[in-house]
Coordinates of C-alpha atoms in Angstrom, one line a residue:
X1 CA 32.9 6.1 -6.5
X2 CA 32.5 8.5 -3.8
X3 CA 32.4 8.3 -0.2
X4 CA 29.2 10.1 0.2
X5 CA 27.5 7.4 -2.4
X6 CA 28.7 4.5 0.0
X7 CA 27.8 6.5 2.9
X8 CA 24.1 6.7 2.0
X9 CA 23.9 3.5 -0.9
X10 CA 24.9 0.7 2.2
X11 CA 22.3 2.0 4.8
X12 CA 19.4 1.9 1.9
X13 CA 20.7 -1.0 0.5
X14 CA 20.3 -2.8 4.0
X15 CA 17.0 -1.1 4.4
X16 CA 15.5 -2.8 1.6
X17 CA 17.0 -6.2 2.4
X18 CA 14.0 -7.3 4.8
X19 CA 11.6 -6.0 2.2
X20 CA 13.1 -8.4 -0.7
X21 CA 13.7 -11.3 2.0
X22 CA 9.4 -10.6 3.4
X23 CA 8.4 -10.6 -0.6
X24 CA 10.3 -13.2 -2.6
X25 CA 7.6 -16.4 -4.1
X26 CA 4.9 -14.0 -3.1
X27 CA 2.0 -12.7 -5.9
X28 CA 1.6 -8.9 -6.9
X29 CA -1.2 -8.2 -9.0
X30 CA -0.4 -4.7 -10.7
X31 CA -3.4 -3.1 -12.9
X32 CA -1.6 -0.2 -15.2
X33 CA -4.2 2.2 -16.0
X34 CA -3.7 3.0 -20.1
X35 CA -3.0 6.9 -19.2
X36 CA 0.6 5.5 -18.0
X37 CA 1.5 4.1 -20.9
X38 CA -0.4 7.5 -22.9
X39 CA 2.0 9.5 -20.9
X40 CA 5.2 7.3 -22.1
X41 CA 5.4 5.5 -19.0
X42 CA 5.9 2.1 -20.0
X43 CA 9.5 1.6 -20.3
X44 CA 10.6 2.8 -16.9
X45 CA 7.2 0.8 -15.7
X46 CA 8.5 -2.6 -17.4
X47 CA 12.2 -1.8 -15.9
X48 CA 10.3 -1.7 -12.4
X49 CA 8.6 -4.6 -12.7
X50 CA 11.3 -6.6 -14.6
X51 CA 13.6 -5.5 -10.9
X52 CA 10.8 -6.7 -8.6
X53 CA 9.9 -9.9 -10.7
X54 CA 14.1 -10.6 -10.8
X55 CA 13.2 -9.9 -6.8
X56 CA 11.2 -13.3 -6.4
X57 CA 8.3 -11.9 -6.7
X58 CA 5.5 -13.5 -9.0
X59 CA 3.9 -10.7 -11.1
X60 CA 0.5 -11.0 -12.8
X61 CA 0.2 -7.2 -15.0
X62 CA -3.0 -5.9 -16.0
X63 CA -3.2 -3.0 -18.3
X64 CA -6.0 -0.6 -19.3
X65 CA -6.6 0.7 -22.7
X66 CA -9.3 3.9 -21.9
X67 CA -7.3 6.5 -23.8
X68 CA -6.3 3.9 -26.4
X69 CA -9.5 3.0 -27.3
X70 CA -10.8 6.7 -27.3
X71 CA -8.2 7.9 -29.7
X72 CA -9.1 4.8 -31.9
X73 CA -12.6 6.0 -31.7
X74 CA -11.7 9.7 -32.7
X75 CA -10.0 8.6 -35.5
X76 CA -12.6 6.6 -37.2
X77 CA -15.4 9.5 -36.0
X78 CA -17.3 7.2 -34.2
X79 CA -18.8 9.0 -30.5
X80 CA -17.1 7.2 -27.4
X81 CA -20.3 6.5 -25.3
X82 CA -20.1 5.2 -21.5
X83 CA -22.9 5.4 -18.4
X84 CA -21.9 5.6 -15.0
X85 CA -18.6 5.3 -15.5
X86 CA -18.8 1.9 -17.7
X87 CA -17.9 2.1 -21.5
X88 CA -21.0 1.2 -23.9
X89 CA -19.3 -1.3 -26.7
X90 CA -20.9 -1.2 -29.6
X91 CA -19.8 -3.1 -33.0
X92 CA -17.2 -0.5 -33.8
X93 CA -16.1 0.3 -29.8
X94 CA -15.1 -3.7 -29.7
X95 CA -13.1 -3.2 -33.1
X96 CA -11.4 -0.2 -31.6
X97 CA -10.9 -2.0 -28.3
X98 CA -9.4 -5.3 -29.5
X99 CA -7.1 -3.2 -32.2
X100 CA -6.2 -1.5 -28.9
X101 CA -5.5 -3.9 -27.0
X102 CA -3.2 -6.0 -29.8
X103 CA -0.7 -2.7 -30.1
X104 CA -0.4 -2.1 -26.3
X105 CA 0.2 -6.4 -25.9
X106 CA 2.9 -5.1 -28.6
X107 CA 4.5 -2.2 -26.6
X108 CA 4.4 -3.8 -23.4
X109 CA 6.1 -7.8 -24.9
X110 CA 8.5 -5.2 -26.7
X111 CA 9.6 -3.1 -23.5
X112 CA 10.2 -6.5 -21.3
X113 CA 12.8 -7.2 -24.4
X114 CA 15.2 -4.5 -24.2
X115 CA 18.2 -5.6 -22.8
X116 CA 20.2 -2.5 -23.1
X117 CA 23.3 -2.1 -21.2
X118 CA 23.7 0.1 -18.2
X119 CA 20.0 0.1 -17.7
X120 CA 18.2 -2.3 -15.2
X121 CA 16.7 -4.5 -18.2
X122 CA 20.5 -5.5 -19.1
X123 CA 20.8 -8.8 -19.0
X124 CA 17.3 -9.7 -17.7
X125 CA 15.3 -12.3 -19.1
X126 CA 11.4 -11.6 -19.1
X127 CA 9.1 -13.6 -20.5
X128 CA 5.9 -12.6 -20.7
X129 CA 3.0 -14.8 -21.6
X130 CA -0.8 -14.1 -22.5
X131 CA -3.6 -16.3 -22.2
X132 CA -7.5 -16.5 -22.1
X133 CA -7.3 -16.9 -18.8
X134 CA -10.8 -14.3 -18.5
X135 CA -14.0 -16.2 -18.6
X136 CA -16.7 -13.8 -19.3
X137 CA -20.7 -12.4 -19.1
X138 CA -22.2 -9.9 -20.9
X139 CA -23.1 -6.8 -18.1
X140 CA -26.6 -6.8 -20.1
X141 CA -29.2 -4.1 -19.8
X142 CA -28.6 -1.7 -16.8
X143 CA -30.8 1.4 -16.3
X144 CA -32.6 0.4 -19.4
X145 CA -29.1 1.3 -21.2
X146 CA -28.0 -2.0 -23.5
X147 CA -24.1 -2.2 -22.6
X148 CA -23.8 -4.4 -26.0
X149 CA -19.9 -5.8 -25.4
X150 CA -18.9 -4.6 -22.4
X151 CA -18.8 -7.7 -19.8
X152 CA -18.0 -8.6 -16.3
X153 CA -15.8 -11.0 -15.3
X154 CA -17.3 -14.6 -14.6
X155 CA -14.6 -17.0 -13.9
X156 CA -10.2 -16.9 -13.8
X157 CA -8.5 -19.5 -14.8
X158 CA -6.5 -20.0 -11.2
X159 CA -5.0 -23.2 -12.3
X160 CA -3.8 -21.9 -16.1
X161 CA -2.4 -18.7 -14.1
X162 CA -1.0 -20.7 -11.1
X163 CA 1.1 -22.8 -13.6
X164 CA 2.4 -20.2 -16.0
X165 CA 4.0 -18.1 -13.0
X166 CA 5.4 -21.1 -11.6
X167 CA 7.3 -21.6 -15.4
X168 CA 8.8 -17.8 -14.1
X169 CA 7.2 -16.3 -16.3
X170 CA 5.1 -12.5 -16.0
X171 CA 1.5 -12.9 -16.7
X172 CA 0.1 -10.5 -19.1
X173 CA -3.8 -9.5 -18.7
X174 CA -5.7 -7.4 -21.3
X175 CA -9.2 -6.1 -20.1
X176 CA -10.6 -8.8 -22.4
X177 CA -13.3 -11.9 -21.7
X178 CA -14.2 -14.6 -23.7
X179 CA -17.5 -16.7 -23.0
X180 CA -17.7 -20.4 -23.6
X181 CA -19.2 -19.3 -26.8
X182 CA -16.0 -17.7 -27.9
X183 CA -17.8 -13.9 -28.1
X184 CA -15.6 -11.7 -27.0
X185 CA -16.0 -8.7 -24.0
X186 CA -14.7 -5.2 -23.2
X187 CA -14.0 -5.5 -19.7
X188 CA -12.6 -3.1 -16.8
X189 CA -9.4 -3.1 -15.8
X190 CA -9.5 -2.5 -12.4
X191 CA -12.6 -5.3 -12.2
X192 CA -10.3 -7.8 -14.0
X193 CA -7.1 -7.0 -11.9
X194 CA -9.8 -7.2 -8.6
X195 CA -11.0 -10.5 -9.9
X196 CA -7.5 -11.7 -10.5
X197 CA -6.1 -10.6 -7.7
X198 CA -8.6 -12.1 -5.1
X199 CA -9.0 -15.0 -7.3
X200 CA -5.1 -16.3 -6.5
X201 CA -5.0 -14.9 -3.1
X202 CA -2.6 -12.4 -4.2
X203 CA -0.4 -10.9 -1.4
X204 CA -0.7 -7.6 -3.3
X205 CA -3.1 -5.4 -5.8
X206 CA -1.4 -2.4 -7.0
X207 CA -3.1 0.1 -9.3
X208 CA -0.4 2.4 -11.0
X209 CA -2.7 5.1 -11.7
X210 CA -3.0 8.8 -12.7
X211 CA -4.3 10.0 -9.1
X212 CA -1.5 10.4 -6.5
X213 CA -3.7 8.4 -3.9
X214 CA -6.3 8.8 -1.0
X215 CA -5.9 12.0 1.0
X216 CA -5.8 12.5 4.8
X217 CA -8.7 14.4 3.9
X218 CA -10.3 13.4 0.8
X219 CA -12.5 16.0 0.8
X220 CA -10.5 19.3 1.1
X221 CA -8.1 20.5 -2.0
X222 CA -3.9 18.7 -1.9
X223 CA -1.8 20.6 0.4
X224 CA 1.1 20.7 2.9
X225 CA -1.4 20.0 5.7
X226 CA -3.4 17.2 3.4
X227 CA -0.9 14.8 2.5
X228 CA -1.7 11.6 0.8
X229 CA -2.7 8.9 3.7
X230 CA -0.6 6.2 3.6
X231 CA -2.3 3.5 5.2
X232 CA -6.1 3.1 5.5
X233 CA -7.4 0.6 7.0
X234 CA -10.1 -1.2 5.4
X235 CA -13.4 -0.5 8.2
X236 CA -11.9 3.5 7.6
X237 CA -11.9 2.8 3.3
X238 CA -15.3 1.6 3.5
X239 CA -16.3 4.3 5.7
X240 CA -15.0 7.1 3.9
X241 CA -16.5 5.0 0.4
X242 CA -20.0 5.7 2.1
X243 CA -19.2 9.4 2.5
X244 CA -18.1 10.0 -1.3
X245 CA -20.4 10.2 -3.8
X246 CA -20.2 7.5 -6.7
X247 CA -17.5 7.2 -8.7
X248 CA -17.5 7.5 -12.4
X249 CA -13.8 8.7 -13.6
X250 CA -11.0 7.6 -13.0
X251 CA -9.9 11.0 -10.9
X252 CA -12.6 10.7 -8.6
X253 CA -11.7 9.9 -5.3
X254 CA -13.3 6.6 -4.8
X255 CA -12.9 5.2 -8.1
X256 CA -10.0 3.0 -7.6
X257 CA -10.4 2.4 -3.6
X258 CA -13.8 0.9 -4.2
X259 CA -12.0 -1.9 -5.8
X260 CA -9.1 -1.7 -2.8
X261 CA -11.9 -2.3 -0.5
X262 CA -13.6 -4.8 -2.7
X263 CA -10.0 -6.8 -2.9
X264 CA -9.2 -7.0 1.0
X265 CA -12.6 -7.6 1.6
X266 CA -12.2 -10.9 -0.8
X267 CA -9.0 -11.8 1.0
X268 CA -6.1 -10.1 -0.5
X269 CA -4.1 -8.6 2.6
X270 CA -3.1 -5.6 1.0
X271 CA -4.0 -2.9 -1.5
X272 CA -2.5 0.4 -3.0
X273 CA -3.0 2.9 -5.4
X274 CA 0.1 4.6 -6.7
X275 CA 1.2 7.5 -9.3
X276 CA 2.7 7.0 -12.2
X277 CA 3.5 10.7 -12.5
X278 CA 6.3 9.2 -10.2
X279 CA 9.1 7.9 -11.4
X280 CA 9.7 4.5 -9.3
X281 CA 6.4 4.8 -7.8
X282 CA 5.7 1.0 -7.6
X283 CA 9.5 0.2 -6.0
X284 CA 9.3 3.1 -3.3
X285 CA 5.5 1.6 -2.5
X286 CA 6.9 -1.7 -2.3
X287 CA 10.5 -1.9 -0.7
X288 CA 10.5 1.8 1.4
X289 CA 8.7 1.9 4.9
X290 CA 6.7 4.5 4.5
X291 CA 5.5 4.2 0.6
X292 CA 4.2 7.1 -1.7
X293 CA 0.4 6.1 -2.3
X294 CA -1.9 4.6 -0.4
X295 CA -2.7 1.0 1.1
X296 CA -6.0 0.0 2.2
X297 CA -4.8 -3.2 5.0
X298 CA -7.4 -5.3 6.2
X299 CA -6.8 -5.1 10.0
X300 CA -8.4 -8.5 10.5
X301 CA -5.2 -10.0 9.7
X302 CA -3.5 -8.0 11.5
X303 CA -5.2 -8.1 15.3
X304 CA -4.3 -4.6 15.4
X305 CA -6.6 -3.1 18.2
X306 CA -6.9 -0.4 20.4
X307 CA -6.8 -1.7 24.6
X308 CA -9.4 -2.2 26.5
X309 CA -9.2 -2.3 30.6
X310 CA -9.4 -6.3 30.3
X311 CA -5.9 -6.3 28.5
X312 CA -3.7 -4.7 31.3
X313 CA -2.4 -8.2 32.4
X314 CA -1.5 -9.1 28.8
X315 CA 0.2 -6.0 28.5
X316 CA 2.3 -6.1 31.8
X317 CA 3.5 -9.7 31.2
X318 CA 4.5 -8.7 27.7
X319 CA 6.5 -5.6 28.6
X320 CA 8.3 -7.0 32.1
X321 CA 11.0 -8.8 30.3
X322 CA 12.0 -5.6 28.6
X323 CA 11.8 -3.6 32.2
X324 CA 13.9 -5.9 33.7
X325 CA 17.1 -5.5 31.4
X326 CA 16.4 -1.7 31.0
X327 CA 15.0 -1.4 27.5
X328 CA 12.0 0.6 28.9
X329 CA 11.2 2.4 31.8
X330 CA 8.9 0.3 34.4
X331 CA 5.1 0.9 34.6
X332 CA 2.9 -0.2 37.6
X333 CA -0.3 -1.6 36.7
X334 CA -1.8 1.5 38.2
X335 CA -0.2 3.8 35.7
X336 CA -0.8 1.5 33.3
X337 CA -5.3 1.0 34.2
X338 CA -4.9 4.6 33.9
X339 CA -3.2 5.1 30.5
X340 CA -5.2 2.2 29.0
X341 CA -7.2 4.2 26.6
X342 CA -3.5 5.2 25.1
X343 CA -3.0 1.8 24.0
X344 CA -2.5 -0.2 20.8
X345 CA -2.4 -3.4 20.6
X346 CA -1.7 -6.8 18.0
X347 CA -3.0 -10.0 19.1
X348 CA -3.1 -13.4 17.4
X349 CA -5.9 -15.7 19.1
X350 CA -6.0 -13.8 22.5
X351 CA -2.4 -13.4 22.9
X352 CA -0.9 -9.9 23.1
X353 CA 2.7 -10.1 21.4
X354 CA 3.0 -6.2 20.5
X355 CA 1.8 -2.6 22.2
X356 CA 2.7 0.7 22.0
X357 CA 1.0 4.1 23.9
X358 CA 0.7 7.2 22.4
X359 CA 0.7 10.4 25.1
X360 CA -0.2 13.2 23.1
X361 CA 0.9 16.9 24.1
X362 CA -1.6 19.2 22.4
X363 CA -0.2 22.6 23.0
X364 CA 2.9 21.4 21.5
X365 CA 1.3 20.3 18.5
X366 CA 3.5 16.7 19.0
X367 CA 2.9 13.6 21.0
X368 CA 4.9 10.7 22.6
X369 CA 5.0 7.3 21.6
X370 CA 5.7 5.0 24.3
X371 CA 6.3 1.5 25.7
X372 CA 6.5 0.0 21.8
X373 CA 7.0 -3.5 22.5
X374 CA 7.3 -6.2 20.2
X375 CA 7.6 -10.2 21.9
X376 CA 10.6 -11.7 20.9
X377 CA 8.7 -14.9 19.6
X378 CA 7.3 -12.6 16.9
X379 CA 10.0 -10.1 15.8
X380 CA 11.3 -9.5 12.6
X381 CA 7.8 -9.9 11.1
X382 CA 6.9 -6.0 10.8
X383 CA 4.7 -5.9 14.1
X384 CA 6.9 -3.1 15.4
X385 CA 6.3 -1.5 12.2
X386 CA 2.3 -1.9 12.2
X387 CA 2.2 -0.5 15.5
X388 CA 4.3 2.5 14.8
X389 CA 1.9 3.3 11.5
X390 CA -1.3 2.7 13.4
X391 CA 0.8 5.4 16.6
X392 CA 1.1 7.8 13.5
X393 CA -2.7 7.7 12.4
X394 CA -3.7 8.4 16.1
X395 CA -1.9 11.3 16.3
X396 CA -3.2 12.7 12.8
X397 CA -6.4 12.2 14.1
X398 CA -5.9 14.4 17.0
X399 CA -4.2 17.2 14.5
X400 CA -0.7 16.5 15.7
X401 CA 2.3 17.4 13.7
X402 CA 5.0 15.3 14.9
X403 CA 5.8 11.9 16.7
X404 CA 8.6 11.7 19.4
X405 CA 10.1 8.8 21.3
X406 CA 12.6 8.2 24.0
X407 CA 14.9 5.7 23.5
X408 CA 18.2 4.2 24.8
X409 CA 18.9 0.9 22.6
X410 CA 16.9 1.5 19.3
X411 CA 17.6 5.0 18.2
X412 CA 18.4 3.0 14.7
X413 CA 15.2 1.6 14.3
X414 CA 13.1 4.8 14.5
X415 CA 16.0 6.8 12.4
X416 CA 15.6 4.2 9.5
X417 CA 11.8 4.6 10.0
X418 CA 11.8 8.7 9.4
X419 CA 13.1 9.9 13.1
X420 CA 15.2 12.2 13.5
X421 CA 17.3 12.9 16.8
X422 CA 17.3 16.6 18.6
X423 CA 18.2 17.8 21.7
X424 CA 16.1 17.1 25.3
X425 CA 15.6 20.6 25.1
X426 CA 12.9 20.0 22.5
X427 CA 10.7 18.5 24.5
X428 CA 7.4 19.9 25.5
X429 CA 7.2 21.3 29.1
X430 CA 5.5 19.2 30.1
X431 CA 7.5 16.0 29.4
X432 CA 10.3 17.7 29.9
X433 CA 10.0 18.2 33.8
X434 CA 9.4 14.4 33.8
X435 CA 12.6 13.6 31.8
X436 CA 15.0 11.4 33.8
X437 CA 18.6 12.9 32.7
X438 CA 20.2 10.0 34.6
X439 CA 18.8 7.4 31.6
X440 CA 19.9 10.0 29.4
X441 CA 17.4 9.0 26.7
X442 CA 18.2 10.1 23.2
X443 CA 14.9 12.0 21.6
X444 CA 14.2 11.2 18.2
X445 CA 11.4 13.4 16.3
X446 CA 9.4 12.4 12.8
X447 CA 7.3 14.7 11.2
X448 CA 3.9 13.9 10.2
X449 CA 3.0 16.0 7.4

């Protein structure tokens, strides 16, 4: 094995560690759109999730059937109708849909069973159960269009679900309701794995979709200078879910989000929407800093605020600890009244336990990040993380390009968080006249786009 393998395997390796410690006996919800399984995507999906269930983590999978269900249609000549985005299910569309949905419950109990050597399934067991776990209502006459079979979701079975993922087991959904009468619905996906998700209190909803995610700005064409926006948070989702029109494919921008929004507005902490164009999408959302789709975070949660002149006290007690043994640089409560507005904050029932300032340095195109600050009675729990993410949408906001920090003890921390060190030279003018070479503070640099 080579010495550049273990040079770069043992630092990721311990990257991921707090990630697999922070998720273990926690619930993902994941809804697989069908077009990932149409595009052949199921066994290196199933080899994902059979990793992050083997992980601790309790899986509940959802998967869609749209494509499936169309080409069942073309083949029997029979018109796939839908309005506003929902499928019409007539007589033959339910046929089509339930034939569907039996071979894809094949392919996907099949893919759980390989246990082929040298591949991450070797020597896994997954069971995967299905259930009528969906109790379900027609969606009626909308528009003065007669949906026939397509449904909503009424009730889940929390108690049926809760049991069969403490036996270990995977949960396996099909977009399929019954009602107490025993007729059987063509449901949504992405409602059921909504439903589902905010039903158990999930700690995650993931959609593994055909759309790379939310952009920084949804409304311009991908590029370089739009990247895909990590992290929204939700008062921003809803915002920019106002701003789009309605959704009605799968490709539109606010067809999956709506149901990120509706999710963390029903109490699930986190939501994403990931590619499956990817390969490993779902593990690099899940256990790398950064991710690769986007996560709409309910903030409410988090106490993650900007400062107001009424928290200068909170933030000078918090920091003077770390000024006294020389982790950072002392601030009088003058400089600090003054800077206030550069502030972010995260507060649990009045208390401030984490802050961190962002001084932004427009000609240069950059700004600083300063005084991050984490109490010790709360580290370890991501806070410093948080505050760093919510830093890197500020300066986005302002058209910034890059993020830098001076540091003396925790150059590690920002490297493993996408820093990169350079020379003092680097620094803008500006700060540069104000560096102290005495502290000889190492500058570390990320990139934001």
């Amino acid at each position: 094995m080579s010495t550049v393998f273990n040079f770069t395997f043992v630092p990721w390796f311990r990257s991921v560690a707090p990630y697999i410690h922070k998720f273990r006996n926690q619930t993902f919800v994941v809804g697989v759109a069908g077009e990932a399984i149409a595009a052949g995507k199921l066994p290196n999906l199933a080899q994902d999730l059979a990793l992050i269930q083997s992980m601790g983590v309790r899986v509940v999978l959802v998967h869609g059937f749209r494509p499936q269900v169309n080409e069942q249609l073309r083949t029997k000549g029979h018109p796939a109708r839908s309005h506003q985005g929902t499928r019409i299910t007539d007589e033959v569309a339910l046929d089509c849909a339930q034939e569907a949905a039996g071979q894809l419950r094949y392919e996907i109990e099949a893919a759980f069973s390989q246990g082929l050597p040298n591949t991450p399934m070797a020597g896994a067991t997954v069971r995967v159960l299905s259930g009528n776990f969906i109790t379900a209502r027609p969606l009626g006459i909308v528009d003065g269009i007669d949906f026939q079979h397509s449904g909503l979701v009424r009730r889940v079975d929390v108690a049926g679900l809760m049991r069969t993922l403490d036996m270990g087991a995977m949960v396996l959904l099909s977009p399929f309701g019954f009602s107490p009468t025993g007729e059987a619905f063509n449901l949504n996906m992405e409602e059921v794995a909504t439903s589902v998700a905010i039903a158990l209190q999930a700690d995650k909803l993931i959609f593994v979709t055909e759309v790379p995610g939310i952009r920084v700005q949804p409304h311009q064409p991908p590029s370089d200078d739009n990247p895909i926006d990590t992290e929204l948070p939700l008062a921003q989702a809803e915002q920019l879910l106002a701003e789009l029109p309605p959704s009605q494919l799968p490709t539109d921008p606010g067809f999956y989000l709506q149901h990120c929004v509706a999710a963390c507005k029903g109490g699930v902490e986190r939501s994403h929407i990931v590619p499956f164009a990817v390969d490993g999408a779902l593990l690099l959302e899940v256990y790398v800093h950064d991710g690769i789709g986007t996560m709409v975070v309910d903030e409410k949660l988090e106490s993650l605020r900007e400062a107001s002149a009424d928290d200068v006290g909170g933030i000078l007690q918090l920091i003077e600890p770390f000024e006294k043994d020389g982790t950072l640089v002392k601030r009088s409560r003058t400089e600090i009244e003054r800077d206030i507005a550069n502030y972010t904050l995260i507060e649990h029932d009045g208390v401030i336990f984490g802050c961190a300032a962002l001084y932004p340095y427009p000609e240069a195109k950059t700004a600083e990040m300063a005084a991050l600050t984490v109490s010790p009675h709360s580290q370890g729990q991501g806070d410093g993380e948080k505050l760093l993410k919510r830093i890197e949408q500020r300066a986005r906001l302002l058209g910034l390009e890059s993020l830098f920090v001076l540091t003396t003890r925790t150059m590690h921390w920002f490297i493993k968080r996408g820093f990169a060190p350079v020379d003092a030279e680097w620094l803008p003018e500006a700060r540069k006249r104000k560096y102290n070479w005495d502290r000889r503070s190492r500058v570390l640099v990320k990139r934001l786009h």
